[in-house]
Coordinates of C-alpha atoms in Angstrom, one line a residue:
M1 CA -0.1 0.0 0.1
G2 CA 1.2 3.6 0.1
R3 CA 1.4 4.2 2.9
R4 CA 2.5 0.6 3.7
G5 CA 4.0 0.2 7.9
R6 CA 6.9 -2.2 9.0
R7 CA 6.1 -5.9 7.9
L8 CA 5.3 -7.6 11.4
N9 CA 7.0 -10.4 11.7
I10 CA 3.6 -13.8 12.8
Q11 CA 3.7 -17.1 15.1
T12 CA 0.8 -18.9 14.6
N13 CA -0.1 -21.6 16.4
M14 CA -2.8 -24.6 15.7
T15 CA -6.6 -24.1 17.5
D16 CA -9.1 -27.0 16.3
D17 CA -7.3 -26.5 13.1
I18 CA -8.1 -23.0 12.8
Y19 CA -5.2 -20.8 12.9
V20 CA -4.7 -18.3 15.1
T21 CA -2.2 -15.8 15.1
D22 CA -0.2 -14.8 18.4
V23 CA -0.7 -11.5 18.8
A24 CA 2.5 -11.6 21.7
K25 CA 4.5 -11.9 18.4
G26 CA 2.8 -9.6 16.5
N27 CA 0.2 -10.1 13.1
N28 CA 0.0 -8.5 10.1
L29 CA -3.1 -6.4 10.6
M30 CA -1.7 -5.0 14.0
A31 CA -1.0 -1.4 12.4
T32 CA -4.1 -1.1 9.7
K33 CA -7.5 0.2 9.6
F34 CA -10.8 -1.9 8.2
A35 CA -13.9 0.4 6.9
F36 CA -16.9 -1.9 6.6
I37 CA -19.3 -1.1 4.2
G38 CA -22.3 -2.1 5.4
S39 CA -23.3 -3.6 8.6
G40 CA -25.3 -7.2 8.3
V41 CA -24.1 -10.8 9.2
M42 CA -21.2 -11.3 7.7
A43 CA -19.7 -8.1 8.3
E44 CA -19.9 -8.6 12.0
A45 CA -19.2 -12.6 12.1
I46 CA -15.6 -10.4 10.5
I47 CA -16.1 -8.0 12.9
A48 CA -16.2 -10.6 15.7
G49 CA -13.8 -12.8 14.7
L50 CA -11.5 -10.4 14.3
L51 CA -11.8 -8.9 18.0
K52 CA -12.1 -12.6 19.6
K53 CA -9.1 -13.6 18.5
K54 CA -7.2 -10.0 19.4
L55 CA -6.2 -9.6 15.9
V56 CA -7.8 -6.2 15.9
R57 CA -8.1 -4.0 18.9
P58 CA -12.1 -2.3 18.5
E59 CA -10.3 1.7 17.9
Q60 CA -9.1 -0.2 14.6
I61 CA -12.8 -0.9 12.8
V62 CA -15.3 1.4 11.9
A63 CA -18.3 0.2 9.6
S64 CA -21.5 2.1 8.5
H65 CA -25.5 1.3 8.3
P66 CA -28.4 3.2 7.8
R67 CA -30.2 2.7 10.5
A68 CA -29.8 4.5 13.8
N69 CA -30.5 0.8 16.4
R70 CA -27.9 -1.0 14.6
R71 CA -25.8 1.9 14.4
D72 CA -25.9 1.6 18.5
E73 CA -26.1 -2.1 18.3
L74 CA -22.5 -2.8 17.1
F75 CA -21.4 0.1 19.1
D76 CA -22.8 -1.8 22.3
K77 CA -21.2 -4.7 21.3
Y78 CA -18.2 -4.7 19.9
K79 CA -17.1 -0.7 21.0
I80 CA -16.6 0.5 17.3
R81 CA -17.7 3.5 15.7
V82 CA -20.5 2.8 12.9
F83 CA -21.3 5.5 11.0
E84 CA -24.2 6.6 8.9
N85 CA -22.9 7.8 5.9
N86 CA -20.4 5.3 3.8
V87 CA -17.6 8.3 2.8
D88 CA -17.8 8.9 6.2
A89 CA -16.5 5.8 7.3
V90 CA -14.0 4.9 4.6
R91 CA -12.4 8.6 5.2
S92 CA -12.3 8.3 9.0
T93 CA -9.4 4.9 8.0
Q94 CA -7.3 7.1 5.8
D95 CA -5.2 9.3 8.3
S96 CA -3.7 4.9 9.3
E97 CA -0.8 3.8 8.0
T98 CA -2.5 1.2 6.1
A99 CA -6.1 0.9 5.8
M100 CA -8.2 -1.8 4.2
V101 CA -12.0 -1.5 2.9
L102 CA -14.3 -4.5 3.1
L103 CA -17.6 -4.7 1.4
C104 CA -20.2 -6.2 2.6
V105 CA -23.1 -5.2 1.3
K106 CA -26.2 -7.0 -0.8
P107 CA -26.0 -7.7 -4.2
Q108 CA -28.4 -5.0 -5.4
R109 CA -26.8 -2.3 -3.4
L110 CA -23.4 -2.9 -4.3
P111 CA -23.8 -0.5 -7.7
A112 CA -25.2 2.4 -5.6
V113 CA -22.2 1.9 -3.3
L114 CA -19.3 1.3 -6.4
R115 CA -20.9 5.3 -7.3
E116 CA -20.6 6.8 -3.7
L117 CA -17.3 5.8 -3.4
K118 CA -15.6 6.6 -6.9
G119 CA -12.7 8.8 -6.2
V120 CA -13.2 8.4 -1.9
V121 CA -11.4 5.0 -1.6
E122 CA -7.4 5.4 -2.2
S123 CA -6.3 3.7 -5.6
E124 CA -3.7 1.9 -3.3
Q125 CA -6.2 1.0 -0.2
L126 CA -6.9 -3.0 0.0
V127 CA -10.5 -3.5 -0.9
L128 CA -12.4 -6.7 -0.1
S129 CA -15.4 -7.7 -1.0
V130 CA -18.1 -10.3 -0.4
V131 CA -20.8 -9.4 -2.1
A132 CA -22.3 -13.2 -4.1
G133 CA -21.3 -12.6 -8.0
A134 CA -19.1 -9.0 -8.0
K135 CA -16.8 -9.3 -9.9
M136 CA -12.9 -7.8 -9.4
E137 CA -13.1 -6.4 -13.0
T138 CA -16.6 -4.5 -11.9
I139 CA -15.5 -3.0 -8.6
S140 CA -12.1 -2.4 -10.1
A141 CA -14.1 -0.4 -12.4
Q142 CA -15.9 1.4 -10.7
L143 CA -13.5 2.3 -7.6
E144 CA -10.5 3.3 -10.1
N145 CA -8.4 0.6 -8.0
R146 CA -6.3 -2.2 -8.8
K147 CA -5.7 -4.4 -5.4
I148 CA -9.0 -6.4 -5.5
I149 CA -10.1 -9.5 -2.9
R150 CA -12.8 -11.1 -3.4
A151 CA -13.7 -13.9 -0.7
M152 CA -17.1 -16.2 -0.6
P153 CA -17.3 -16.8 3.3
N154 CA -20.2 -19.6 4.4
T155 CA -22.7 -19.0 7.8
P156 CA -20.5 -21.3 10.3
A157 CA -18.7 -18.4 9.9
Q158 CA -20.2 -16.8 12.5
I159 CA -19.2 -19.0 15.1
G160 CA -15.3 -19.8 13.5
R161 CA -15.8 -22.4 11.9
G162 CA -16.5 -21.1 8.0
I163 CA -14.1 -21.8 4.8
T164 CA -13.7 -18.8 2.9
A165 CA -12.9 -19.0 -0.7
W166 CA -11.0 -16.1 -2.1
T167 CA -8.7 -15.2 -4.1
C168 CA -7.5 -11.5 -6.1
T169 CA -6.0 -9.4 -8.7
D170 CA -2.0 -9.4 -9.3
E171 CA -1.4 -6.2 -8.2
V172 CA -2.0 -7.2 -4.7
S173 CA 1.3 -8.2 -3.2
E174 CA 2.4 -11.1 -1.1
Y175 CA 2.5 -9.0 1.7
E176 CA -0.8 -8.0 1.4
R177 CA -2.0 -11.7 0.2
S178 CA -0.2 -12.8 4.2
Q179 CA -2.8 -9.8 5.7
V180 CA -5.8 -11.3 4.3
K181 CA -5.2 -14.8 5.2
D182 CA -4.7 -13.8 8.9
L183 CA -8.0 -11.9 8.2
L184 CA -9.7 -15.3 6.8
T185 CA -8.6 -17.1 9.7
A186 CA -11.0 -14.9 11.9
L187 CA -13.3 -16.4 10.6
G188 CA -12.5 -20.4 10.2
R189 CA -10.5 -21.9 7.0
E190 CA -9.4 -20.0 4.4
L191 CA -8.5 -21.2 0.9
F192 CA -6.5 -19.0 -1.8
V193 CA -8.6 -20.1 -5.9
E194 CA -6.1 -19.5 -8.3
T195 CA -9.6 -18.1 -10.8
E196 CA -12.5 -16.2 -10.1
N197 CA -15.1 -18.4 -11.2
M198 CA -13.6 -20.3 -8.5
I199 CA -15.3 -18.1 -6.6
D200 CA -18.5 -18.9 -8.4
M201 CA -18.5 -22.4 -7.6
A202 CA -17.7 -22.4 -4.3
T203 CA -20.5 -19.9 -3.3
A204 CA -22.8 -22.9 -4.8
L205 CA -20.8 -25.8 -3.0
S206 CA -20.2 -23.8 0.4
A207 CA -21.0 -20.5 0.6
T208 CA -24.4 -22.2 -0.1
G209 CA -23.6 -25.7 0.5
P210 CA -25.0 -24.9 5.0
T211 CA -28.3 -25.0 3.1
Y212 CA -28.3 -28.2 2.3
I213 CA -27.6 -29.6 5.3
F214 CA -30.1 -27.2 6.8
L215 CA -32.4 -28.9 4.6
V216 CA -31.5 -32.7 4.8
M217 CA -31.5 -31.4 8.6
E218 CA -34.4 -30.5 8.8
A219 CA -36.0 -33.4 6.8
L220 CA -34.7 -36.1 8.9
T221 CA -36.2 -34.4 12.1
D222 CA -39.2 -34.4 10.6
A223 CA -38.6 -38.2 9.3
G224 CA -38.4 -38.7 13.7
V225 CA -41.5 -37.1 14.6
H226 CA -43.0 -38.7 12.2
M227 CA -42.1 -42.2 13.4
G228 CA -42.8 -41.3 16.7
F229 CA -39.6 -39.6 18.7
S230 CA -40.7 -35.6 20.3
R231 CA -39.1 -32.8 17.9
E232 CA -36.1 -32.0 20.1
M233 CA -35.3 -35.6 21.3
A234 CA -35.2 -36.0 17.2
K235 CA -33.6 -33.2 16.6
D236 CA -30.9 -33.5 19.2
L237 CA -30.4 -37.3 17.6
V238 CA -30.1 -35.8 13.7
Q239 CA -27.7 -33.3 14.8
E240 CA -25.5 -35.2 16.9
T241 CA -25.4 -38.1 14.1
M242 CA -24.2 -35.2 11.3
L243 CA -21.6 -33.5 13.7
G244 CA -20.3 -37.2 14.9
S245 CA -20.2 -38.5 11.0
V246 CA -18.4 -35.5 9.7
L247 CA -15.7 -35.5 12.1
F248 CA -15.2 -38.9 11.8
A249 CA -14.5 -38.7 8.3
I250 CA -12.4 -36.0 8.6
E251 CA -9.8 -37.5 11.1
S252 CA -10.5 -40.5 9.0
H253 CA -9.0 -39.6 5.7
K254 CA -11.5 -42.0 4.3
H255 CA -13.4 -42.0 0.7
P256 CA -17.0 -41.1 1.4
A257 CA -17.9 -44.2 -0.5
E258 CA -15.8 -45.8 1.3
L259 CA -17.3 -45.4 4.2
R260 CA -20.5 -45.2 3.5
N261 CA -19.7 -49.3 2.4
M262 CA -18.6 -48.9 5.8
V263 CA -21.7 -49.0 7.7
T264 CA -23.8 -50.5 5.3
S265 CA -24.4 -54.9 6.0
P266 CA -25.9 -57.0 2.8
G267 CA -29.9 -57.2 3.4
G268 CA -29.3 -54.1 6.4
T269 CA -31.0 -51.1 7.4
S270 CA -28.6 -48.4 5.4
A271 CA -29.3 -51.0 2.6
A272 CA -32.9 -50.9 2.5
A273 CA -32.6 -46.7 2.9
I274 CA -30.0 -46.4 0.4
Y275 CA -32.5 -47.7 -2.2
E276 CA -34.6 -45.8 -1.5
M277 CA -32.7 -42.5 -1.9
E278 CA -30.8 -43.5 -5.0
K279 CA -34.4 -44.6 -6.4
G280 CA -35.1 -41.4 -5.3
G281 CA -32.6 -39.5 -7.6
L282 CA -30.9 -37.7 -4.2
R283 CA -27.5 -37.7 -5.9
T284 CA -28.7 -35.9 -9.4
V285 CA -30.8 -33.5 -6.8
L286 CA -28.2 -32.8 -4.9
S287 CA -25.5 -32.0 -7.9
K288 CA -28.6 -29.7 -9.6
A289 CA -29.4 -27.6 -6.9
V290 CA -25.7 -27.4 -7.2
Y291 CA -25.4 -25.7 -10.4
A292 CA -28.4 -24.1 -9.8
A293 CA -27.1 -22.1 -7.6
Y294 CA -23.2 -21.4 -9.6
Q295 CA -25.6 -20.7 -12.1
R296 CA -27.4 -18.0 -10.2
A297 CA -24.0 -16.7 -8.5
G298 CA -22.7 -16.2 -12.2
A299 CA -26.3 -14.5 -12.8
L300 CA -25.9 -11.6 -10.1
G301 CA -22.5 -10.9 -11.2
Q302 CA -24.2 -10.0 -14.5
K303 CA -26.7 -7.8 -13.7
K304 CA -25.6 -4.0 -13.3

């Protein structure tokens, strides 16, 4: 960046498969201020993660939101400054050594926000977008800035267990990429992808993925109620089964098909259940659902 401060050494510890920066040794974010444009669920998840892991201090973060009650809520919870105006939020960070602008608005709001911030965001500032479908080229052209990062977190980021796919323009330096990595680890795991099209793919697979999981959870819980369990008991059985299965799959390092075969005895309950799911086209439905989400992500990027 134009106002880049000195680089700090990083030391990391591994906790629950999430890398957490050792603040005692310094990190890449402590000299940076952050302007969150839009203060919805995902913006709050990032803010909460940064503060919880002590990667930054509250005074390094500002945000914007049009509603006074939301501004008051964010100040009460996180002790950060929250502006009504997007321009004021960005300008309030530009007295620091480095400043990053995070675009966290709804896709339909982005064109107006970009027009508003044109000429306000400096050409050397990092701009990170979590706006679904928004192309880096579009953001770059509107803001006249070539340092664009596009990231796609998912809902579990709210509890620090998300996974975020991200990419960036060539003008983002290696040091700046390390800053982005530090920031995204506040949400869980981060995965750099080589092409922007992979962000749309991740939007369909991992960002939309919790939707598929929640629907399956709902359907299985309803099935338990249909058999005679109370809804609370059915919910507990389903949630713990899904959580345990995922953790077992991670630790076993086995292919899902191999794991499924392990629990499928000839003529048993699993075999009977699998027969019905295959007959109902479960695989095909899931594949079509992911592809529909992928097409929709691409379509969002085409809209003016």
